[in-house]
XYZ file of C-alpha atoms in Angstrom:
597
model
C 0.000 0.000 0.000
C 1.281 3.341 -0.894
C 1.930 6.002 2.119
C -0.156 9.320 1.758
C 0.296 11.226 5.088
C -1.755 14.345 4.606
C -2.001 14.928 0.932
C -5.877 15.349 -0.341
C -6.159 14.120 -3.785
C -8.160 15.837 -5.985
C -10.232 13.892 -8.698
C -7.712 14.925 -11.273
C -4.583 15.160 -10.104
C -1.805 13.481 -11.079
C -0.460 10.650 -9.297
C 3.039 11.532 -9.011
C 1.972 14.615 -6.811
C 1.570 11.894 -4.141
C 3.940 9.797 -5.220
C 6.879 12.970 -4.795
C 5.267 13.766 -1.270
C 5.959 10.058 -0.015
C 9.116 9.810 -1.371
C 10.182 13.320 0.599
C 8.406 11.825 3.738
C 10.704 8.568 3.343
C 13.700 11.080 2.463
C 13.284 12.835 5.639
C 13.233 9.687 7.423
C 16.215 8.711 5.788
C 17.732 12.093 6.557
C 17.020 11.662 10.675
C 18.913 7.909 10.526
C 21.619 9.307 9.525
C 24.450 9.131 12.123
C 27.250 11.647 10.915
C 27.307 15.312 8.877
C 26.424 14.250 4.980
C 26.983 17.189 2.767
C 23.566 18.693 1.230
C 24.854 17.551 -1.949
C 25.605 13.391 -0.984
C 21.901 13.567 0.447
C 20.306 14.736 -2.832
C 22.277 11.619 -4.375
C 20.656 9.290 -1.901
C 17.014 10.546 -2.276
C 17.428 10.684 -5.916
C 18.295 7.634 -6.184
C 16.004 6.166 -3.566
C 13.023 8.059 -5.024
C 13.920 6.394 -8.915
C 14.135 3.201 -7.033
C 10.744 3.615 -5.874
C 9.547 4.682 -8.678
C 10.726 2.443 -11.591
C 8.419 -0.388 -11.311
C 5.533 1.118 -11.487
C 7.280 3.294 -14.857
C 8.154 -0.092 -16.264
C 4.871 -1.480 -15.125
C 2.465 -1.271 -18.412
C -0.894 0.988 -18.195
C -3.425 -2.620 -18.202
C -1.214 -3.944 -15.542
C -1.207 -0.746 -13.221
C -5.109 -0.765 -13.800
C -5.516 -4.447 -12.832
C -3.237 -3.695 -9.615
C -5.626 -0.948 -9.031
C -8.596 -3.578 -9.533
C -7.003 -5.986 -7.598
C -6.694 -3.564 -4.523
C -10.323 -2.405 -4.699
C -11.927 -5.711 -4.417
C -9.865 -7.549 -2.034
C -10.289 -4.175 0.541
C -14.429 -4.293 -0.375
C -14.151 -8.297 0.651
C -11.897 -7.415 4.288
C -14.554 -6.590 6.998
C -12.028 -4.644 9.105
C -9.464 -3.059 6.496
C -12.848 -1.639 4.574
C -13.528 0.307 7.383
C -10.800 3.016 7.723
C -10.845 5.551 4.697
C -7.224 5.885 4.618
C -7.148 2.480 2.770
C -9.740 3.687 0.561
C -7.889 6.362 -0.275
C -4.855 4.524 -1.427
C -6.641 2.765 -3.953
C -8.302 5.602 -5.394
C -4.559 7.056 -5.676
C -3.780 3.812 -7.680
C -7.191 4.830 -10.090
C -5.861 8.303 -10.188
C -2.722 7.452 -11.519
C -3.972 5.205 -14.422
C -6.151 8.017 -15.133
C -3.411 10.349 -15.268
C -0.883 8.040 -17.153
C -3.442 8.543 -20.421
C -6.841 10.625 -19.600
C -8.183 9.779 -22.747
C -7.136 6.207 -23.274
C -9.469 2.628 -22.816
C -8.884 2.404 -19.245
C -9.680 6.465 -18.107
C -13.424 5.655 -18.108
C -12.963 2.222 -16.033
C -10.459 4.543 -13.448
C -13.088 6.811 -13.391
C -16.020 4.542 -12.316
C -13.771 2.345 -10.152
C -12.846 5.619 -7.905
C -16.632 6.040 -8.153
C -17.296 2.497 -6.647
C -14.481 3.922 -4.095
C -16.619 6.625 -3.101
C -19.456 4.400 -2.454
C -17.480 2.064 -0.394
C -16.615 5.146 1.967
C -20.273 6.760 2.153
C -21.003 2.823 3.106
C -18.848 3.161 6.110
C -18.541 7.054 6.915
C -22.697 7.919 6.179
C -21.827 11.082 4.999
C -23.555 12.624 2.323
C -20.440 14.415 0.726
C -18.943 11.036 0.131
C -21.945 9.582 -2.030
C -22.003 13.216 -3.756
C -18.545 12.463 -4.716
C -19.096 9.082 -6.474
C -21.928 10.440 -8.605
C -19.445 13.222 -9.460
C -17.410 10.988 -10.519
C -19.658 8.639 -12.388
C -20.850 11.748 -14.103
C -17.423 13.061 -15.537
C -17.179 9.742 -17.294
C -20.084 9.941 -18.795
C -19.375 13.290 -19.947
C -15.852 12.584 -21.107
C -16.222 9.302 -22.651
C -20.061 9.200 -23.448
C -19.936 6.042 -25.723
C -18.001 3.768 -23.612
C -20.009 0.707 -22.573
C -19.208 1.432 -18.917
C -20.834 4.773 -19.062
C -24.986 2.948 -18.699
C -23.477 1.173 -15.363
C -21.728 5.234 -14.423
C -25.266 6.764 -14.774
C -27.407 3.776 -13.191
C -25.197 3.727 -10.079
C -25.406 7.189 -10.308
C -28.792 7.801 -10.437
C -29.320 5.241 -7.385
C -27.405 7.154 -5.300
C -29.414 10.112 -5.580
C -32.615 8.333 -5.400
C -31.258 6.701 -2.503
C -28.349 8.787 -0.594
C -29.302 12.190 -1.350
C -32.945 12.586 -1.603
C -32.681 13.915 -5.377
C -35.053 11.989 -7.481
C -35.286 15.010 -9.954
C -31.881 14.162 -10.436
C -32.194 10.391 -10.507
C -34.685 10.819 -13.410
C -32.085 12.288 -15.118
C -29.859 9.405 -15.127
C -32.078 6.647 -15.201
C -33.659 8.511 -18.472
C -29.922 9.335 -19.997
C -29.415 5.387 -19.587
C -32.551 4.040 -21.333
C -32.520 7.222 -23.897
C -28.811 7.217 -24.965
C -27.853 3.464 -23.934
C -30.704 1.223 -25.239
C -28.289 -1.867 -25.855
C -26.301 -1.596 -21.844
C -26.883 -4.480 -19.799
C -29.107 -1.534 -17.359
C -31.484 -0.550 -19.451
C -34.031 -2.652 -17.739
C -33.128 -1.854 -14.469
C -33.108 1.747 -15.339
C -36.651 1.703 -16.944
C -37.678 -0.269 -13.531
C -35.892 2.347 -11.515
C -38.012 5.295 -14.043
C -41.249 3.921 -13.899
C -41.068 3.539 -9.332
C -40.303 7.312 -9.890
C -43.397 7.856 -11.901
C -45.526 6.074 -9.682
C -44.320 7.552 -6.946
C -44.166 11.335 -8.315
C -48.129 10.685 -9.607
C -49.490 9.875 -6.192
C -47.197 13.070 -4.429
C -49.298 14.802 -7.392
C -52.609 13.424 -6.669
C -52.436 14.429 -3.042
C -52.153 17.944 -2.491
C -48.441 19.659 -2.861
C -47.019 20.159 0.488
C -46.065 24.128 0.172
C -42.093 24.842 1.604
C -42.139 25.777 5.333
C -41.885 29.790 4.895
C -43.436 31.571 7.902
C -45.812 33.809 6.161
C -46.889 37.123 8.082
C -50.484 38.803 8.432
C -52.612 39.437 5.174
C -51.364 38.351 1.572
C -47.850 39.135 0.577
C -47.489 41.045 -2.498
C -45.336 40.712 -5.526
C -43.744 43.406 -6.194
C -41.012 42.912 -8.784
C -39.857 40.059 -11.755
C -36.289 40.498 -12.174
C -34.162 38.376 -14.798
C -31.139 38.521 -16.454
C -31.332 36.111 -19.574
C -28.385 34.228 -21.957
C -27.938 31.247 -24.710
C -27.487 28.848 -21.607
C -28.589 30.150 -18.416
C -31.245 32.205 -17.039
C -32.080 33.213 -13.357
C -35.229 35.021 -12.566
C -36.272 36.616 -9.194
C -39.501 37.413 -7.806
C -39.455 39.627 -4.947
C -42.000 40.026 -2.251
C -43.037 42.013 0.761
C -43.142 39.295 2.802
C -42.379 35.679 2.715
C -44.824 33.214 1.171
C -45.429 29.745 0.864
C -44.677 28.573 -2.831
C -44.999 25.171 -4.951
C -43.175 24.793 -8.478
C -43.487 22.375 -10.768
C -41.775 22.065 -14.577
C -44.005 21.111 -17.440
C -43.574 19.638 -20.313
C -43.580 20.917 -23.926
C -47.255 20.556 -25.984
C -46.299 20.994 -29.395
C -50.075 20.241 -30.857
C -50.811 23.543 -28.906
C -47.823 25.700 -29.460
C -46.557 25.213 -26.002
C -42.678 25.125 -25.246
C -41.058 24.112 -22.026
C -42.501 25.910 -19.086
C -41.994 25.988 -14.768
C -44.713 27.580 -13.379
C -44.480 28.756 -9.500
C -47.589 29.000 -6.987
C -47.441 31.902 -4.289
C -49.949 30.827 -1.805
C -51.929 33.483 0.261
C -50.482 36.232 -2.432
C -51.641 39.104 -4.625
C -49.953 40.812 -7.982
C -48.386 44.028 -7.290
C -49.373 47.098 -8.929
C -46.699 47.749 -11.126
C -46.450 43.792 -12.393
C -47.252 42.836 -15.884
C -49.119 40.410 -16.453
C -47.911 39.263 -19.882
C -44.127 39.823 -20.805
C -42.560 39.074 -24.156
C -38.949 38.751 -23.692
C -37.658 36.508 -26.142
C -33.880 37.393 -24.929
C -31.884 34.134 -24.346
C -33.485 30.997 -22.977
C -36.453 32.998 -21.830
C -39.490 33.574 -24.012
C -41.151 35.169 -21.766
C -43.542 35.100 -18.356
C -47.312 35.703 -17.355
C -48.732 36.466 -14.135
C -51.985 35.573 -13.039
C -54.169 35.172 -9.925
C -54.863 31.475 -10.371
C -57.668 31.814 -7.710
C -58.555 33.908 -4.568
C -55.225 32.726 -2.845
C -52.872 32.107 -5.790
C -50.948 34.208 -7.556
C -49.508 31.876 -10.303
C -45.967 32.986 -11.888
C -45.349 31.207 -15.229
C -41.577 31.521 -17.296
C -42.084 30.218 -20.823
C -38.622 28.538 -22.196
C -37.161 28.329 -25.512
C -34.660 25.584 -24.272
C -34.303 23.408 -21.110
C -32.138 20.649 -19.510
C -32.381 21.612 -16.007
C -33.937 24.254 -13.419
C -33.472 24.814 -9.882
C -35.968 26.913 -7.114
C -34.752 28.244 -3.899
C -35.785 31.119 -2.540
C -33.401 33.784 -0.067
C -34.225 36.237 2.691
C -34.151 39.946 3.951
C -35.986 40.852 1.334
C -37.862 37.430 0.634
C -37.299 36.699 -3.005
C -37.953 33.192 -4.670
C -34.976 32.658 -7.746
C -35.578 30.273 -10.478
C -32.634 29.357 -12.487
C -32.961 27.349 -15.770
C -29.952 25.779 -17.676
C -30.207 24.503 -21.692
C -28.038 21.569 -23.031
C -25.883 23.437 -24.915
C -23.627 24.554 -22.101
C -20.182 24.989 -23.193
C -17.354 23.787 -20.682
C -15.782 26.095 -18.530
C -12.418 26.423 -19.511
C -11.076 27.280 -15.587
C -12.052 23.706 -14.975
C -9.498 22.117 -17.628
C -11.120 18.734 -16.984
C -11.781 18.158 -20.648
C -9.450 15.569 -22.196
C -7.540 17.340 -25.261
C -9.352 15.866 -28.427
C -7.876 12.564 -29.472
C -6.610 14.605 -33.004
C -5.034 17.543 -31.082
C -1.289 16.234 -31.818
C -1.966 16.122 -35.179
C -3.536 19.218 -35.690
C -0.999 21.222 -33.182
C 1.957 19.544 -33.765
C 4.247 22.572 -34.430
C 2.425 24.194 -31.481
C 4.759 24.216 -28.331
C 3.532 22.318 -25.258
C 2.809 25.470 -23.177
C 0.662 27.443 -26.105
C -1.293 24.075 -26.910
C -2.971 24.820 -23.301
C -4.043 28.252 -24.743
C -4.974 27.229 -28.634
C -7.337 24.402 -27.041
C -8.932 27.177 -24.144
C -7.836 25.030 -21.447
C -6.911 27.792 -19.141
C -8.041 30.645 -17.262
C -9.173 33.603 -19.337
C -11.647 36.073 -17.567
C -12.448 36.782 -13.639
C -15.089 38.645 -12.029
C -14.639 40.620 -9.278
C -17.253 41.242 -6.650
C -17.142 44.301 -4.194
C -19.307 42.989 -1.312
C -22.645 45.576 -0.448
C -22.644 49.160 -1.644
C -24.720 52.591 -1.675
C -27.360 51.667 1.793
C -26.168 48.280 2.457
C -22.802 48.943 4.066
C -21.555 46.446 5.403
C -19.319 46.332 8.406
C -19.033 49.767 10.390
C -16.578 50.264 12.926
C -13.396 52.522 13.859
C -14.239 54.787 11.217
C -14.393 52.583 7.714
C -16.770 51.399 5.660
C -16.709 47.323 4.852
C -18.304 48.998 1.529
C -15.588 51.247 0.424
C -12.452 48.890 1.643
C -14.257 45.984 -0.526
C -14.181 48.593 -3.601
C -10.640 49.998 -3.475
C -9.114 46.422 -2.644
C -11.446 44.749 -5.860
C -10.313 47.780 -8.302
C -6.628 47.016 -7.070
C -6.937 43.365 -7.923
C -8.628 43.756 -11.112
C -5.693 46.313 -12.325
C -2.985 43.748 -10.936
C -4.871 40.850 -13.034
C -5.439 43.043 -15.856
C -1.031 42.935 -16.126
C -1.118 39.889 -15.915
C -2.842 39.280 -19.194
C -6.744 38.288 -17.504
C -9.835 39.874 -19.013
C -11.558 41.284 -15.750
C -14.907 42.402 -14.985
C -16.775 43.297 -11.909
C -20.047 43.230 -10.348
C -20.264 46.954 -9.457
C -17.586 49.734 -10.030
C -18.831 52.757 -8.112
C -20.893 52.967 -5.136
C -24.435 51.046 -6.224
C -26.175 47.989 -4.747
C -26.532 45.108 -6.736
C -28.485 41.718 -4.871
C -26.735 39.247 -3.629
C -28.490 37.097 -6.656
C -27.728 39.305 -9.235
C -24.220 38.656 -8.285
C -23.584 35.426 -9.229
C -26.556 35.688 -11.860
C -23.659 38.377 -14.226
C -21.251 35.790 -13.815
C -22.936 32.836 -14.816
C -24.108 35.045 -17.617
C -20.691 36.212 -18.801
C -19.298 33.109 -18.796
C -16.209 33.662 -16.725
C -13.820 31.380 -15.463
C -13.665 32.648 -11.712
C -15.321 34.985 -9.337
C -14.119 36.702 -6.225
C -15.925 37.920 -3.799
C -14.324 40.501 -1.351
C -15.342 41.576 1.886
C -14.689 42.544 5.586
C -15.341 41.109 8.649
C -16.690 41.898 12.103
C -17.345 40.051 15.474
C -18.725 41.210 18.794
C -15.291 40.294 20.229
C -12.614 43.203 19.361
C -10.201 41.332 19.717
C -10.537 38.573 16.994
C -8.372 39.247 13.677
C -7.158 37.604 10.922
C -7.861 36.496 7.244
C -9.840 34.198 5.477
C -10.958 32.502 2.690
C -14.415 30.856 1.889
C -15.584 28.209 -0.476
C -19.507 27.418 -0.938
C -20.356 24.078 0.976
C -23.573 22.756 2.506
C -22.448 22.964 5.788
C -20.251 25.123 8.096
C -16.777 24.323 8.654
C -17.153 26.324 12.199
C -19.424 27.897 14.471
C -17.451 30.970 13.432
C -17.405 30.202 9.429
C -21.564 29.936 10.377
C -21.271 33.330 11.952
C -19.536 35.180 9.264
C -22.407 33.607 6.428
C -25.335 34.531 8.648
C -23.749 38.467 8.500
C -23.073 37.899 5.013
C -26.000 36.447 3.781
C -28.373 39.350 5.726
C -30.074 36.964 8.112
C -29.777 35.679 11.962
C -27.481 32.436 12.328
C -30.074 29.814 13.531
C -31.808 30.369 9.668
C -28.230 29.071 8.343
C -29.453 25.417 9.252
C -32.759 26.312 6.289
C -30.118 26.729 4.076
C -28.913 23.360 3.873
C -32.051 22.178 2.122
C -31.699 24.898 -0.628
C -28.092 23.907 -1.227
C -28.526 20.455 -1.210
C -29.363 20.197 -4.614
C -27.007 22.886 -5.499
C -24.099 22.229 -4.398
C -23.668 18.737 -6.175
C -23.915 20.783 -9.346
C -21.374 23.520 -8.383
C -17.771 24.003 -8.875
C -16.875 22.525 -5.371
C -13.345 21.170 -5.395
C -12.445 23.732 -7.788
C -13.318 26.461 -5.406
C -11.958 24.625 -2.717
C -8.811 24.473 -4.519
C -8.793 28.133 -5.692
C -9.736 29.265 -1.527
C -6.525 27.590 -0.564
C -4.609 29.176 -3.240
C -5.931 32.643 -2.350
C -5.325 31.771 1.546
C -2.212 30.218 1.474
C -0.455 33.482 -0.708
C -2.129 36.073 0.651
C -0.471 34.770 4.097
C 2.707 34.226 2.664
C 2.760 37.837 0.967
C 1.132 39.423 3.886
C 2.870 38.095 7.148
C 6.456 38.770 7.470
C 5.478 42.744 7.415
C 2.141 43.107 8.768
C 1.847 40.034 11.460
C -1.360 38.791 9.198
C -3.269 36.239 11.480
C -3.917 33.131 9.080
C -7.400 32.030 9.411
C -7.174 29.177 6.729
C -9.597 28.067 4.039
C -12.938 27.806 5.289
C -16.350 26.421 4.105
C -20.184 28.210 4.649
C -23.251 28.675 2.530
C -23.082 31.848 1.173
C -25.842 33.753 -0.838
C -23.552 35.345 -2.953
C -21.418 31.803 -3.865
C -24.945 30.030 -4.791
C -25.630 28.670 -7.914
C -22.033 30.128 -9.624
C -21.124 27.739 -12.712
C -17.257 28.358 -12.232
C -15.132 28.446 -9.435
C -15.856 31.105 -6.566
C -14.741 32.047 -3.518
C -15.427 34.386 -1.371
C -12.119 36.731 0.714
C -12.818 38.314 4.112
C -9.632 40.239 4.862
C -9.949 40.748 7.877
C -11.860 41.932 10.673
C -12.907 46.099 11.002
C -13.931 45.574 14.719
C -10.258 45.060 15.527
C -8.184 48.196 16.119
C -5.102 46.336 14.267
C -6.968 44.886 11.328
C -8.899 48.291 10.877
C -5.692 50.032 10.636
C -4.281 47.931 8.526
C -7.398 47.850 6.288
C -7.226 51.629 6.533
C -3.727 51.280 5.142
C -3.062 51.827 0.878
C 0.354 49.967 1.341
C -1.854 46.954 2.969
C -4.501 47.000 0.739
C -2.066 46.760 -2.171
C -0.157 43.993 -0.195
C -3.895 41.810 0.364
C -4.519 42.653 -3.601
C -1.117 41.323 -4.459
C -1.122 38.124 -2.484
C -5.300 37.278 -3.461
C -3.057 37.856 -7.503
C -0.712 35.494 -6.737
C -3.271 32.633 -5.629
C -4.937 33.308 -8.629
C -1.687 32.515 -10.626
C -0.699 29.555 -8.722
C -4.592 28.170 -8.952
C -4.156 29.006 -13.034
C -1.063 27.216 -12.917
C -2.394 24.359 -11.353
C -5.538 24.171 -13.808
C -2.741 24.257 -16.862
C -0.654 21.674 -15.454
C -3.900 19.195 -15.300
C -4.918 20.089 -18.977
C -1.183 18.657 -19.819
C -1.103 15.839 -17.940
């Protein structure tokens, strides 16, 4: 079994990242045995040559081989009742999967790594019961069937799959989706029939939940109907996210429908505000035609309904959650002709790319192909009435601006295309955040703000990725101020993410947050005694449904009489901008290093 002290692997890194970190682990034991003064020099000769020692067989060892190792390994752990149980032996094998993967990501046996570290996964939800380890195995199943959609693994990837989140996660939505992708797209695969089982149970099971009546969301609901007030929507070839906005919360059903072409009728979701009545100033018929949306109608559907309809020109997906302080339900509704995003690099480079880009050095071919990280937005948390943190004097409002137009300058000469969410002193919704981002397509958003406890004496920095639950009591804290809302209503949130989270960027952020963290320290501390909070996780508003990598940066905290100064500071706020540009580098430099392996 190979060694792997601390190291997380991600999905798609390359094996020999672990493979370098044990052999420096073994070097440095070698290193403490050693009984008299070597020179630097006659130790680099012993760890080289104990590392290539290592290393060799597996070198020699051909690609089928180091797959049926890897095979071997999985199912004699899965059959050994006490070895199955800790995940560290779990996570050796999928390092073995990872590194067949990585030998050739587009060869015969990528798809077969890809499942098995799937069936890996599965094995650890099996023992841990957590639901981030079943999320992980469909994420995995699901980048093989993206990647190598004709294999004949792929109707097992997608069946497997699709029981999981019938089963693990409480997505059946989802489920449908799989079970339907294998029947639809894999007619001949040995689980067709138990996918068209596993299809009609849903059926049955979603037509009596329809016969009975629909079981509204839990919202508390104040006196009198709630009003709606506004539609908002921002609309593109591949994404749409619309907002209603009320004076009060409601309860609300939704439901998707299904095209009728014998009556002109496209894809539509239709949403029910119970106990509700149109606003003045709300159309009631709205021809948009701009993107996926066609369009939306309004009507009171009876006494106690007010009945919101969008009318679609394309659809693959849609998602429903609504947000508080001001209540606001936000639809967002995906087509199938999403392109990649290019921050991810997870795309194999097409099997004809050495032909065509032969002459092309190694280090452009990352660039000709779009397999690297072009444009970032940059969010300046609140603005205009919504100020943010308050204390000793600043603004969390106006720090936030200064420190986003300093990054986006520094990226800017670095050769990034940069846009932000607001330039000047304006508000813009938390949803309409993430909503510009999505639409314009960019590779990575950054979210910057300031913190503030009730405790003056906490500082330090730190740096957020979107997860469905808190990493700390503290990382809970600083979402509920974030997010406009008390901290016992962070616990709702979990059911609103559930669903969106398995669809988000979540490693990748993860990855970029530690980037960000891990330079901005390095940058900061040696002259201004930085306090390093680490990476952290929380539900954020402003991280929610974000196609791309996104993280959000609180630099530290304006209740603190050191921070504050510091924050006051333009030599610090250039120093915080420089470091948050360097973990965007080394994150880009990571992403380009995975599209060439």
């Amino acid at each position: 079994m190979h060694m792997r002290g601390s190291l997380r692997i991600h999905p798609i890194h390359n094996f020999a990242i672990a493979r370098v970190s044990r052999f420096a682990a073994r070097g440095a034991a070698l290193w403490r045995h050693v009984r008299r003064p070597v020179s630097v020099l006659m130790f680099t000769l012993l760890l080289s040559a104990f590392c290539w020692s290592t290393a060799s067989p597996s070198r020699a060892m051909g690609i089928g081989q180091q797959f049926n190792e890897a095979y071997r390994e999985f199912h004699s752990l899965a059959k050994d009742t006490k070895r199955k149980r800790f995940r560290s032996h779990w996570e050796d094998v999928e390092a073995l999967f990872n590194a067949v993967y990585s030998r050739n990501p587009k060869g015969e046996y990528a798809p077969k790594a890809l499942y098995y570290n799937g069936r890996v996964y599965e094995e650890m939800g099996a023992v841990s019961f957590v639901d981030s380890d079943y999320a992980k195995a469909v994420d995995y199943y699901h980048r093989a069937a993206e990647r190598f959609p004709t294999h004949t693994w792929i109707d097992d990837c997608l069946y497997r799959a699709g029981v999981l989140l019938r089963d693990k996660l409480d997505n059946p939505a989802g489920a449908h989706r799989d079970f339907l992708a294998v029947v639809r797209e894999h007619p001949d695969g040995d689980m067709r029939e138990r996918a068209q089982r596993a299809l009609n149970e849903l059926d049955a099971t979603a037509a009596q939940q329809q016969a009975a009546a629909p079981r509204p969301r839990p919202v508390s609901t104040a006196d009198g109907p709630a009003h709606l007030d506004m539609i908002r929507y921002r609309s593109s070839d591949d994404y749409t996210r619309v907002v209603l906005e009320m004076d009060h919360p409601v309860e609300y059903v939704y439901k998707f429908l299904d095209p009728i072409p014998e009556k002109g009728k496209g894809h539509r979701v239709y949403i029910d505000l119970r106990n509700a009545r149109m606003g003045a100033d709300i159309d009631r018929n709205v021809r948009i035609s701009d993107g996926i949306l066609r369009g939306y109608r309004v009507g009171q559907n009876d006494a106690q309904t007010t009945r919101v309809v969008l009318d679609l020109l394309k659809y693959q997906d849609h998602k429903v959650f609504h947000l508080d302080n001001p209540f606001r339900i936000v639809v967002d509704v995906y087509s199938p002709d999403k392109p990649p995003s290019s921050a991810t690099a997870q795309q194999s480079i097409p099997e004809d790319a050495a032909k065509r880009y032969e002459d092309v050095d190694p280090q452009d071919l990352v660039k000709v192909l779009g397999l690297t990280i072009k444009t970032v937005m940059i969010d300046a948390g609140h603005g205009a009435h919504d100020k943010g943190a308050a204390h000793n004097g600043l603004y969390e409002k106006d720090i936030n601006l200064t420190v986003a137009k300093e990054v986006g300058a520094l990226l800017e000469k670095e050769g990034f295309h940069v846009l932000y969410t607001r330039t000047d002193d304006t508000f813009v919704p938390l949803e309409e955040r993430t909503a510009m981002a999505n639409m314009s397509k960019v590779d990575l958003f950054l979210s910057l703000h300031c913190n503030a406890f009730r405790k003056s004496s906490i500082r330090g920095f730190e740096t957020y990725s979107l997860s469905l639950k808190s990493s700390s009591e503290q990382a809970r804290r600083v979402a509920a101020r974030e997010n406009g809302v008390q901290p016992h209503q962070i616990s709702d949130l979990q059911f609103i993410l559930a669903d969106l989270v398995l669809n988000s960027k979540v490693e990748e952020s993860s990855d970029l947050a530690e980037d960000i963290q891990r330079n901005v320290v390095r940058h900061v501390r040696g002259k201004y005694g930085i306090r390093d909070h680490g990476h952290r996780h929380a539900p954020f508003y402003v991280l929610m449904g974000a196609k791309m990598p996104a993280v959000l940066v609180e630099m530290g905290y304006l209740t603190n009489r050191h921070d504050a100064a510091n924050l006051g500071s333009a030599k610090y706020r250039r120093r915080i901008a420089e470091g948050i540009v360097k973990g965007v580098l080394a994150y880009k430099k990571r992403i380009e290093s995975f599209a060439m392996n």
